[in-house]
Amino acid sequence: MGKRFDDLSKNNNENFNEKTDANSSASESSRPKEAYFEKKDDKGRIVLTEEMAPEVLGFAFSEKKKYIILTVIAILQISMNFNTSVYPNAVGAISEEWGVSEQAARVGQMGFLVLYAFGCELWAPWSEEYGRWPILQLSLFFVNIWSLMQALSPNYATMMVGRFLAGLSSAGGSVTLGLVADLWDADTQQYGVAYIVWSSVSGTTVGPIVGGFMESFAPWRWIFWVQLIFGGFTMALHFLIVPETRSTILLDREAKRRRKQAVKDGKPEPNIWGPNEVKESRISVKEIIVTFYRPFELFVREPIVLFCSMLSGFSDMLIFIFLESYGPVFGQWGFAAWATGLGFVPVWIGYFIGWASFIPFIRKDMAQRKIDRFSVPPERRLYWLLWTAPLEAIGLFGFAWTSLGPEYNVHWIAPMIFAAMIGIANYCIYMATFDYMVAAYGPYASSATGGNGFARDFLAGISAMFSTPFYNHFDTYTLEYPSTILACIATCLIAPIFLLYFKGPTVRQRSRFAQSLNDEFESTKVRAQVREEKAGGGAEHIEHA
């Protein structure tokens, strides 16, 4: 996220010289706002900026169009996360088919998620330079190719290679959440972020729900054929409905249109160029390395990123541990695989409740920012998390000790109720920590939230290897003790949220990344004013000869 801030930082390093009237007798206030933002490269070419053509950007799309785009992206996100969470339903069959242990079969789950964590970061810089649309199409194409490879795999090794490559090919949240930033600015994007976060976490529950039925009633290869069918449908939907939204790509197109239109009208070709047209090279190896390295730098050096990412990552890991614990827990009541899959429906309902619970707070904060955008501190976005994050520990404690089974006269509905509480907390943790880092890190938000996504996928991946041994370790209370241990860890991870809410301003003052925002505030105010005035007033295209 924060891609527009990233663009500002890049422009400062690309030998662009801002046009000024320092020697002019006219006052600064008398100058056109467009001229204030007019920029030239070292060859004297005027570079089209967002403030000079706001009507062509994603911000100018109607709300209806934005949410149609977002709905397709939500389906895309569900599809990618479906691929991660449906695989455990094939573990037993893969083990039997090729004579490997079930632990060896789970390597496919671990490899997919771990490489998904790295893949998200690798796809991000390319989407910034070449646009969201082609990168998402390319990602979906490769994921579908590897899904076909898995469906037709003749042996265990081919299956593992297909899983690993599919994980690395998944663009995921680094691009989809960046697309949200193309449509709304940081002050108005919370509804869009909430929608995409819901789709992301929902994919982890849709997998076991659908996978349970396939495990019970279909040959195991259908688990991968369904991935391919879902992925192909999503790719076609994205191809037909979603336009390009990346601002630099849209500005390039607008600059070309203006030059072409001028020639068509018999006028001199205007000296105006798109931001990518004036670059000698679109993207360098050094830029890719910096983009890939920065999330890890922030993860290690910034307490805000570290604590938020660990809490969010651990919360996501729980869902994947549940993919293993659900079977033995609900098997006590005689649940078949399809019935166990339906046990994830309460978790899915919990995601809906978590999503709905954020809306009043988003509405209130957005109304306040309309009055004064800097009157709402970033820590405000953690307020609702103070109340919902403890639900994770409560839900785990409850799930643990309602896993005793029917011999203790415990009804199966009890652990499902606590699972729904965990779903509420999981959604709220992801939404609040992500939203907070977007507000706290401005131009570094993409890297900060990249660390969040990395932690979620990486921790979920390694959990695939230890979750089953973890739940088989204890001689007594085999199902109760592991969940209790997880609940204790969850309790400890909640503490930093309270620390950041009350001490966040002090923590940010000691951060060179967060403090770099101070110099951007006044420029951001003017930029927002220009964009609102021009978009609202239907301003004509500005052409500079």
Short mmCIF file of N, CA, C and O in Angstrom, two decimals, residues 70-192:
data_model
loop_
_atom_site.label_atom_id
_atom_site.label_comp_id
_atom_site.label_asym_id
_atom_site.label_seq_id
_atom_site.Cartn_x
_atom_site.Cartn_y
_atom_site.Cartn_z
N LEU A 70 -13.49 -4.53 -7.14
CA LEU A 70 -13.09 -5.11 -5.86
C LEU A 70 -13.70 -6.49 -5.64
O LEU A 70 -13.07 -7.37 -5.04
N THR A 71 -14.91 -6.69 -6.13
CA THR A 71 -15.56 -8.00 -5.99
C THR A 71 -14.81 -9.06 -6.78
O THR A 71 -14.61 -10.19 -6.30
N VAL A 72 -14.37 -8.71 -7.98
CA VAL A 72 -13.58 -9.66 -8.77
C VAL A 72 -12.25 -9.95 -8.07
O VAL A 72 -11.80 -11.10 -8.02
N ILE A 73 -11.63 -8.92 -7.51
CA ILE A 73 -10.37 -9.11 -6.79
C ILE A 73 -10.59 -9.96 -5.55
O ILE A 73 -9.74 -10.78 -5.17
N ALA A 74 -11.74 -9.79 -4.89
CA ALA A 74 -12.06 -10.62 -3.72
C ALA A 74 -12.17 -12.09 -4.12
O ALA A 74 -11.67 -12.98 -3.42
N ILE A 75 -12.82 -12.36 -5.26
CA ILE A 75 -12.92 -13.73 -5.76
C ILE A 75 -11.53 -14.27 -6.07
O ILE A 75 -11.21 -15.44 -5.78
N LEU A 76 -10.69 -13.44 -6.67
CA LEU A 76 -9.32 -13.82 -6.97
C LEU A 76 -8.56 -14.18 -5.70
O LEU A 76 -7.83 -15.19 -5.65
N GLN A 77 -8.73 -13.37 -4.65
CA GLN A 77 -8.03 -13.62 -3.39
C GLN A 77 -8.53 -14.91 -2.74
O GLN A 77 -7.74 -15.70 -2.20
N ILE A 78 -9.84 -15.15 -2.80
CA ILE A 78 -10.39 -16.39 -2.26
C ILE A 78 -9.82 -17.59 -3.02
O ILE A 78 -9.48 -18.62 -2.43
N SER A 79 -9.71 -17.45 -4.35
CA SER A 79 -9.17 -18.53 -5.17
C SER A 79 -7.75 -18.88 -4.76
O SER A 79 -7.41 -20.07 -4.61
N MET A 80 -6.90 -17.87 -4.56
CA MET A 80 -5.51 -18.13 -4.20
C MET A 80 -5.41 -18.79 -2.82
O MET A 80 -4.63 -19.73 -2.63
N ASN A 81 -6.20 -18.30 -1.86
CA ASN A 81 -6.13 -18.87 -0.52
C ASN A 81 -6.85 -20.22 -0.44
O ASN A 81 -6.55 -21.03 0.45
N PHE A 82 -7.81 -20.44 -1.34
CA PHE A 82 -8.43 -21.76 -1.45
C PHE A 82 -7.38 -22.80 -1.79
O PHE A 82 -7.37 -23.92 -1.25
N ASN A 83 -6.44 -22.44 -2.67
CA ASN A 83 -5.38 -23.37 -3.06
C ASN A 83 -4.50 -23.76 -1.87
O ASN A 83 -3.95 -24.86 -1.83
N THR A 84 -4.35 -22.84 -0.92
CA THR A 84 -3.51 -23.14 0.25
C THR A 84 -4.20 -24.08 1.23
O THR A 84 -3.56 -24.92 1.85
N SER A 85 -5.52 -23.93 1.39
CA SER A 85 -6.21 -24.60 2.49
C SER A 85 -6.94 -25.87 2.11
O SER A 85 -7.39 -26.61 2.98
N VAL A 86 -7.10 -26.16 0.81
CA VAL A 86 -7.80 -27.38 0.40
C VAL A 86 -6.84 -28.57 0.34
O VAL A 86 -7.27 -29.73 0.40
N TYR A 87 -5.55 -28.32 0.27
CA TYR A 87 -4.57 -29.39 0.11
C TYR A 87 -4.60 -30.44 1.23
O TYR A 87 -4.44 -31.64 0.95
N PRO A 88 -4.77 -30.07 2.51
CA PRO A 88 -4.77 -31.10 3.56
C PRO A 88 -5.78 -32.21 3.35
O PRO A 88 -5.59 -33.33 3.85
N ASN A 89 -6.85 -31.94 2.59
CA ASN A 89 -7.84 -32.99 2.33
C ASN A 89 -7.30 -34.06 1.38
O ASN A 89 -7.94 -35.11 1.21
N ALA A 90 -6.17 -33.79 0.75
CA ALA A 90 -5.56 -34.78 -0.15
C ALA A 90 -4.38 -35.50 0.48
O ALA A 90 -3.82 -36.42 -0.13
N VAL A 91 -3.99 -35.12 1.69
CA VAL A 91 -2.77 -35.67 2.30
C VAL A 91 -2.85 -37.18 2.46
O VAL A 91 -1.93 -37.92 2.10
N GLY A 92 -3.96 -37.68 3.01
CA GLY A 92 -4.10 -39.11 3.23
C GLY A 92 -4.04 -39.90 1.93
O GLY A 92 -3.37 -40.95 1.85
N ALA A 93 -4.71 -39.40 0.90
CA ALA A 93 -4.74 -40.11 -0.39
C ALA A 93 -3.37 -40.08 -1.07
O ALA A 93 -2.95 -41.07 -1.69
N ILE A 94 -2.66 -38.94 -0.97
CA ILE A 94 -1.32 -38.85 -1.55
C ILE A 94 -0.38 -39.83 -0.86
O ILE A 94 0.44 -40.50 -1.50
N SER A 95 -0.50 -39.92 0.45
CA SER A 95 0.32 -40.86 1.21
C SER A 95 0.08 -42.29 0.76
O SER A 95 1.03 -43.08 0.56
N GLU A 96 -1.18 -42.64 0.57
CA GLU A 96 -1.54 -44.00 0.15
C GLU A 96 -1.15 -44.26 -1.31
O GLU A 96 -0.68 -45.35 -1.65
N GLU A 97 -1.35 -43.26 -2.17
CA GLU A 97 -1.08 -43.43 -3.60
C GLU A 97 0.37 -43.73 -3.89
O GLU A 97 0.70 -44.60 -4.71
N TRP A 98 1.28 -43.02 -3.22
CA TRP A 98 2.70 -43.14 -3.56
C TRP A 98 3.55 -43.73 -2.44
O TRP A 98 4.78 -43.71 -2.50
N GLY A 99 2.90 -44.25 -1.41
CA GLY A 99 3.63 -44.96 -0.37
C GLY A 99 4.58 -44.09 0.44
O GLY A 99 5.66 -44.55 0.84
N VAL A 100 4.21 -42.85 0.67
CA VAL A 100 5.01 -41.96 1.52
C VAL A 100 4.25 -41.72 2.81
O VAL A 100 3.04 -41.96 2.90
N SER A 101 4.94 -41.25 3.82
CA SER A 101 4.26 -40.96 5.08
C SER A 101 3.38 -39.72 4.93
O SER A 101 3.60 -38.90 4.03
N GLU A 102 2.40 -39.60 5.78
CA GLU A 102 1.55 -38.41 5.74
C GLU A 102 2.35 -37.15 6.06
O GLU A 102 2.04 -36.07 5.55
N GLN A 103 3.37 -37.29 6.91
CA GLN A 103 4.21 -36.14 7.21
C GLN A 103 4.95 -35.68 5.96
O GLN A 103 5.10 -34.47 5.72
N ALA A 104 5.39 -36.64 5.14
CA ALA A 104 6.05 -36.27 3.88
C ALA A 104 5.07 -35.63 2.92
O ALA A 104 5.41 -34.69 2.19
N ALA A 105 3.84 -36.10 2.92
CA ALA A 105 2.82 -35.51 2.05
C ALA A 105 2.52 -34.07 2.45
O ALA A 105 2.19 -33.24 1.60
N ARG A 106 2.65 -33.75 3.73
CA ARG A 106 2.39 -32.37 4.20
C ARG A 106 3.46 -31.39 3.76
O ARG A 106 3.28 -30.18 3.89
N VAL A 107 4.57 -31.88 3.26
CA VAL A 107 5.60 -30.98 2.74
C VAL A 107 5.03 -30.11 1.62
O VAL A 107 5.43 -28.95 1.45
N GLY A 108 4.06 -30.64 0.88
CA GLY A 108 3.43 -29.85 -0.18
C GLY A 108 2.69 -28.65 0.37
O GLY A 108 2.66 -27.58 -0.26
N GLN A 109 2.10 -28.79 1.54
CA GLN A 109 1.41 -27.67 2.18
C GLN A 109 2.41 -26.64 2.69
O GLN A 109 2.24 -25.44 2.49
N MET A 110 3.46 -27.13 3.34
CA MET A 110 4.48 -26.22 3.86
C MET A 110 5.16 -25.46 2.72
O MET A 110 5.33 -24.23 2.77
N GLY A 111 5.57 -26.19 1.68
CA GLY A 111 6.29 -25.54 0.58
C GLY A 111 5.46 -24.49 -0.12
O GLY A 111 5.96 -23.42 -0.47
N PHE A 112 4.17 -24.79 -0.34
CA PHE A 112 3.30 -23.82 -1.00
C PHE A 112 3.23 -22.52 -0.20
O PHE A 112 3.42 -21.42 -0.75
N LEU A 113 2.99 -22.62 1.10
CA LEU A 113 2.80 -21.42 1.92
C LEU A 113 4.09 -20.64 2.12
O LEU A 113 4.09 -19.40 2.07
N VAL A 114 5.19 -21.34 2.36
CA VAL A 114 6.46 -20.64 2.56
C VAL A 114 6.86 -19.90 1.29
O VAL A 114 7.27 -18.73 1.33
N LEU A 115 6.73 -20.55 0.14
CA LEU A 115 7.08 -19.87 -1.12
C LEU A 115 6.03 -18.82 -1.50
O LEU A 115 6.35 -17.85 -2.17
N TYR A 116 4.80 -18.99 -1.06
CA TYR A 116 3.77 -17.96 -1.21
C TYR A 116 4.21 -16.68 -0.49
O TYR A 116 4.05 -15.57 -1.00
N ALA A 117 4.80 -16.84 0.71
CA ALA A 117 5.27 -15.70 1.48
C ALA A 117 6.33 -14.91 0.70
O ALA A 117 6.33 -13.68 0.66
N PHE A 118 7.25 -15.63 0.05
CA PHE A 118 8.29 -14.96 -0.74
C PHE A 118 7.74 -14.48 -2.07
O PHE A 118 8.12 -13.42 -2.57
N GLY A 119 6.82 -15.25 -2.66
CA GLY A 119 6.25 -14.87 -3.95
C GLY A 119 5.53 -13.55 -3.92
O GLY A 119 5.62 -12.75 -4.85
N CYS A 120 4.79 -13.31 -2.83
CA CYS A 120 4.07 -12.04 -2.70
C CYS A 120 5.02 -10.86 -2.82
O CYS A 120 4.71 -9.85 -3.48
N GLU A 121 6.17 -10.96 -2.17
CA GLU A 121 7.13 -9.86 -2.18
C GLU A 121 7.81 -9.73 -3.55
O GLU A 121 8.14 -8.62 -3.97
N LEU A 122 8.00 -10.83 -4.24
CA LEU A 122 8.67 -10.79 -5.54
C LEU A 122 7.78 -10.21 -6.64
O LEU A 122 8.26 -9.54 -7.55
N TRP A 123 6.46 -10.46 -6.56
CA TRP A 123 5.56 -9.95 -7.59
C TRP A 123 5.29 -8.45 -7.44
O TRP A 123 5.02 -7.76 -8.42
N ALA A 124 5.38 -7.93 -6.21
CA ALA A 124 4.97 -6.55 -5.94
C ALA A 124 5.68 -5.50 -6.79
O ALA A 124 5.02 -4.64 -7.39
N PRO A 125 7.03 -5.48 -6.88
CA PRO A 125 7.68 -4.41 -7.65
C PRO A 125 7.31 -4.43 -9.13
O PRO A 125 7.24 -3.38 -9.77
N TRP A 126 7.05 -5.61 -9.68
CA TRP A 126 6.69 -5.69 -11.09
C TRP A 126 5.30 -5.09 -11.32
O TRP A 126 5.07 -4.46 -12.36
N SER A 127 4.40 -5.26 -10.38
CA SER A 127 3.06 -4.66 -10.53
C SER A 127 3.12 -3.15 -10.43
O SER A 127 2.29 -2.45 -11.01
N GLU A 128 4.09 -2.63 -9.69
CA GLU A 128 4.25 -1.18 -9.58
C GLU A 128 4.73 -0.59 -10.90
O GLU A 128 4.35 0.52 -11.27
N GLU A 129 5.57 -1.31 -11.62
CA GLU A 129 6.17 -0.78 -12.83
C GLU A 129 5.37 -1.09 -14.09
O GLU A 129 5.27 -0.25 -14.98
N TYR A 130 4.80 -2.28 -14.17
CA TYR A 130 4.14 -2.70 -15.41
C TYR A 130 2.62 -2.80 -15.29
O TYR A 130 1.96 -3.12 -16.27
N GLY A 131 2.10 -2.50 -14.10
CA GLY A 131 0.65 -2.47 -13.93
C GLY A 131 0.12 -3.69 -13.20
O GLY A 131 0.72 -4.76 -13.23
N ARG A 132 -1.03 -3.48 -12.54
CA ARG A 132 -1.64 -4.58 -11.78
C ARG A 132 -2.19 -5.66 -12.71
O ARG A 132 -2.08 -6.84 -12.44
N TRP A 133 -2.84 -5.22 -13.81
CA TRP A 133 -3.58 -6.15 -14.65
C TRP A 133 -2.69 -7.23 -15.27
O TRP A 133 -2.97 -8.43 -15.11
N PRO A 134 -1.61 -6.88 -15.96
CA PRO A 134 -0.80 -7.95 -16.56
C PRO A 134 -0.13 -8.85 -15.54
O PRO A 134 0.03 -10.06 -15.78
N ILE A 135 0.25 -8.28 -14.39
CA ILE A 135 0.92 -9.09 -13.37
C ILE A 135 -0.04 -10.10 -12.76
O ILE A 135 0.29 -11.28 -12.56
N LEU A 136 -1.28 -9.67 -12.47
CA LEU A 136 -2.25 -10.60 -11.92
C LEU A 136 -2.63 -11.67 -12.95
O LEU A 136 -2.81 -12.84 -12.61
N GLN A 137 -2.76 -11.28 -14.22
CA GLN A 137 -3.04 -12.27 -15.26
C GLN A 137 -1.90 -13.29 -15.36
O GLN A 137 -2.14 -14.49 -15.48
N LEU A 138 -0.68 -12.79 -15.32
CA LEU A 138 0.47 -13.69 -15.41
C LEU A 138 0.53 -14.63 -14.20
O LEU A 138 0.80 -15.84 -14.34
N SER A 139 0.29 -14.07 -13.02
CA SER A 139 0.29 -14.89 -11.80
C SER A 139 -0.77 -15.97 -11.87
O SER A 139 -0.50 -17.16 -11.59
N LEU A 140 -1.99 -15.61 -12.27
CA LEU A 140 -3.07 -16.59 -12.37
C LEU A 140 -2.76 -17.65 -13.43
O LEU A 140 -3.05 -18.84 -13.23
N PHE A 141 -2.16 -17.23 -14.53
CA PHE A 141 -1.81 -18.18 -15.59
C PHE A 141 -0.83 -19.24 -15.06
O PHE A 141 -1.03 -20.45 -15.26
N PHE A 142 0.22 -18.80 -14.37
CA PHE A 142 1.20 -19.75 -13.86
C PHE A 142 0.60 -20.65 -12.78
O PHE A 142 0.87 -21.86 -12.74
N VAL A 143 -0.21 -20.06 -11.89
CA VAL A 143 -0.85 -20.88 -10.85
C VAL A 143 -1.71 -21.97 -11.49
O VAL A 143 -1.72 -23.12 -11.04
N ASN A 144 -2.44 -21.63 -12.55
CA ASN A 144 -3.28 -22.62 -13.23
C ASN A 144 -2.44 -23.70 -13.91
O ASN A 144 -2.81 -24.88 -13.92
N ILE A 145 -1.31 -23.30 -14.50
CA ILE A 145 -0.41 -24.29 -15.11
C ILE A 145 0.07 -25.29 -14.07
O ILE A 145 0.07 -26.51 -14.29
N TRP A 146 0.48 -24.78 -12.90
CA TRP A 146 0.99 -25.68 -11.85
C TRP A 146 -0.14 -26.49 -11.23
O TRP A 146 0.12 -27.62 -10.76
N SER A 147 -1.37 -25.97 -11.22
CA SER A 147 -2.51 -26.76 -10.74
C SER A 147 -2.75 -27.94 -11.67
O SER A 147 -3.05 -29.06 -11.22
N LEU A 148 -2.61 -27.71 -12.97
CA LEU A 148 -2.74 -28.79 -13.94
C LEU A 148 -1.64 -29.83 -13.72
O LEU A 148 -1.88 -31.04 -13.79
N MET A 149 -0.45 -29.34 -13.45
CA MET A 149 0.68 -30.24 -13.19
C MET A 149 0.39 -31.13 -11.97
O MET A 149 0.69 -32.34 -11.98
N GLN A 150 -0.19 -30.54 -10.93
CA GLN A 150 -0.53 -31.31 -9.73
C GLN A 150 -1.63 -32.33 -10.02
O GLN A 150 -1.57 -33.48 -9.54
N ALA A 151 -2.64 -31.92 -10.79
CA ALA A 151 -3.75 -32.82 -11.09
C ALA A 151 -3.29 -34.04 -11.89
O ALA A 151 -3.84 -35.13 -11.75
N LEU A 152 -2.26 -33.86 -12.73
CA LEU A 152 -1.78 -34.94 -13.60
C LEU A 152 -0.50 -35.59 -13.08
O LEU A 152 0.06 -36.46 -13.76
N SER A 153 -0.03 -35.17 -11.93
CA SER A 153 1.28 -35.63 -11.44
C SER A 153 1.34 -37.15 -11.34
O SER A 153 0.49 -37.79 -10.72
N PRO A 154 2.37 -37.76 -11.93
CA PRO A 154 2.50 -39.22 -11.90
C PRO A 154 3.21 -39.74 -10.66
O PRO A 154 3.21 -40.95 -10.41
N ASN A 155 3.85 -38.86 -9.89
CA ASN A 155 4.58 -39.31 -8.71
C ASN A 155 4.67 -38.20 -7.68
O ASN A 155 4.28 -37.05 -7.93
N TYR A 156 5.19 -38.55 -6.54
CA TYR A 156 5.28 -37.63 -5.39
C TYR A 156 6.15 -36.41 -5.72
O TYR A 156 5.80 -35.28 -5.39
N ALA A 157 7.30 -36.63 -6.37
CA ALA A 157 8.23 -35.53 -6.66
C ALA A 157 7.57 -34.48 -7.56
O ALA A 157 7.72 -33.27 -7.33
N THR A 158 6.85 -34.94 -8.59
CA THR A 158 6.17 -33.99 -9.48
C THR A 158 5.13 -33.18 -8.72
O THR A 158 4.98 -31.97 -8.95
N MET A 159 4.40 -33.84 -7.81
CA MET A 159 3.41 -33.14 -7.01
C MET A 159 4.07 -32.04 -6.18
O MET A 159 3.58 -30.90 -6.10
N MET A 160 5.20 -32.34 -5.54
CA MET A 160 5.87 -31.36 -4.69
C MET A 160 6.38 -30.18 -5.52
O MET A 160 6.26 -29.02 -5.11
N VAL A 161 6.94 -30.46 -6.69
CA VAL A 161 7.42 -29.39 -7.56
C VAL A 161 6.27 -28.48 -7.96
O VAL A 161 6.38 -27.25 -7.95
N GLY A 162 5.13 -29.08 -8.33
CA GLY A 162 3.95 -28.30 -8.70
C GLY A 162 3.46 -27.43 -7.57
O GLY A 162 3.10 -26.26 -7.77
N ARG A 163 3.44 -27.98 -6.35
CA ARG A 163 3.00 -27.20 -5.20
C ARG A 163 3.94 -26.03 -4.93
O ARG A 163 3.51 -24.90 -4.68
N PHE A 164 5.23 -26.28 -4.97
CA PHE A 164 6.20 -25.23 -4.68
C PHE A 164 6.09 -24.10 -5.71
O PHE A 164 6.08 -22.91 -5.35
N LEU A 165 6.02 -24.46 -6.99
CA LEU A 165 5.94 -23.44 -8.03
C LEU A 165 4.62 -22.67 -7.97
O LEU A 165 4.59 -21.47 -8.26
N ALA A 166 3.54 -23.35 -7.60
CA ALA A 166 2.26 -22.66 -7.47
C ALA A 166 2.31 -21.62 -6.36
O ALA A 166 1.76 -20.51 -6.48
N GLY A 167 2.97 -21.95 -5.24
CA GLY A 167 3.11 -20.99 -4.16
C GLY A 167 3.92 -19.78 -4.58
O GLY A 167 3.55 -18.64 -4.31
N LEU A 168 5.04 -20.02 -5.27
CA LEU A 168 5.90 -18.93 -5.72
C LEU A 168 5.20 -18.06 -6.76
O LEU A 168 5.48 -16.86 -6.87
N SER A 169 4.28 -18.63 -7.51
CA SER A 169 3.59 -17.90 -8.58
C SER A 169 2.40 -17.09 -8.08
O SER A 169 1.82 -16.31 -8.84
N SER A 170 2.02 -17.26 -6.83
CA SER A 170 0.83 -16.58 -6.29
C SER A 170 1.18 -15.16 -5.87
O SER A 170 1.99 -14.96 -4.96
N ALA A 171 0.59 -14.19 -6.53
CA ALA A 171 0.88 -12.78 -6.21
C ALA A 171 0.27 -12.37 -4.88
O ALA A 171 0.88 -11.68 -4.08
N GLY A 172 -0.98 -12.76 -4.65
CA GLY A 172 -1.59 -12.54 -3.34
C GLY A 172 -1.78 -11.09 -2.96
O GLY A 172 -1.89 -10.19 -3.79
N GLY A 173 -1.78 -10.87 -1.63
CA GLY A 173 -2.14 -9.58 -1.07
C GLY A 173 -1.23 -8.43 -1.44
O GLY A 173 -1.64 -7.27 -1.42
N SER A 174 0.03 -8.71 -1.76
CA SER A 174 0.94 -7.62 -2.10
C SER A 174 0.45 -6.84 -3.31
O SER A 174 0.68 -5.64 -3.42
N VAL A 175 -0.24 -7.52 -4.22
CA VAL A 175 -0.76 -6.86 -5.41
C VAL A 175 -2.23 -6.48 -5.24
O VAL A 175 -2.64 -5.38 -5.60
N THR A 176 -3.04 -7.38 -4.67
CA THR A 176 -4.47 -7.10 -4.53
C THR A 176 -4.73 -5.94 -3.59
O THR A 176 -5.59 -5.08 -3.85
N LEU A 177 -3.98 -5.87 -2.50
CA LEU A 177 -4.16 -4.75 -1.58
C LEU A 177 -3.54 -3.48 -2.17
O LEU A 177 -3.99 -2.37 -1.88
N GLY A 178 -2.51 -3.62 -3.00
CA GLY A 178 -1.99 -2.47 -3.71
C GLY A 178 -3.01 -1.91 -4.67
O GLY A 178 -3.09 -0.69 -4.89
N LEU A 179 -3.84 -2.79 -5.25
CA LEU A 179 -4.89 -2.34 -6.15
C LEU A 179 -5.93 -1.50 -5.41
O LEU A 179 -6.48 -0.54 -5.96
N VAL A 180 -6.20 -1.84 -4.15
CA VAL A 180 -7.11 -1.03 -3.34
C VAL A 180 -6.57 0.39 -3.21
O VAL A 180 -7.31 1.37 -3.29
N ALA A 181 -5.25 0.50 -3.06
CA ALA A 181 -4.62 1.82 -2.95
C ALA A 181 -4.71 2.61 -4.24
O ALA A 181 -4.57 3.83 -4.24
N ASP A 182 -4.92 1.93 -5.37
CA ASP A 182 -5.09 2.62 -6.64
C ASP A 182 -6.47 3.28 -6.73
O ASP A 182 -6.65 4.22 -7.51
N LEU A 183 -7.43 2.78 -5.98
CA LEU A 183 -8.82 3.25 -6.09
C LEU A 183 -9.19 4.25 -5.01
O LEU A 183 -10.07 5.09 -5.23
N TRP A 184 -8.58 4.16 -3.84
CA TRP A 184 -8.86 5.08 -2.74
C TRP A 184 -7.54 5.51 -2.11
O TRP A 184 -6.56 4.77 -2.13
N ASP A 185 -7.53 6.72 -1.53
CA ASP A 185 -6.33 7.12 -0.81
C ASP A 185 -6.38 6.54 0.60
O ASP A 185 -7.35 5.90 1.00
N ALA A 186 -5.33 6.79 1.38
CA ALA A 186 -5.19 6.15 2.69
C ALA A 186 -6.31 6.54 3.65
O ALA A 186 -6.62 5.79 4.58
N ASP A 187 -6.93 7.71 3.44
CA ASP A 187 -7.98 8.17 4.35
C ASP A 187 -9.34 7.57 4.03
O ASP A 187 -10.24 7.59 4.87
N THR A 188 -9.54 7.08 2.82
CA THR A 188 -10.86 6.60 2.42
C THR A 188 -10.87 5.15 1.99
O THR A 188 -11.88 4.65 1.50
N GLN A 189 -9.76 4.45 2.18
CA GLN A 189 -9.64 3.09 1.65
C GLN A 189 -10.07 2.00 2.64
O GLN A 189 -10.05 0.82 2.31
N GLN A 190 -10.49 2.37 3.84
CA GLN A 190 -10.73 1.36 4.87
C GLN A 190 -11.84 0.39 4.50
O GLN A 190 -11.75 -0.81 4.79
N TYR A 191 -12.91 0.88 3.86
CA TYR A 191 -13.97 -0.04 3.44
C TYR A 191 -13.44 -1.06 2.43
O TYR A 191 -13.76 -2.24 2.49
N GLY A 192 -12.63 -0.57 1.48
CA GLY A 192 -12.06 -1.47 0.49
C GLY A 192 -11.10 -2.46 1.11
O GLY A 192 -11.11 -3.66 0.77
#
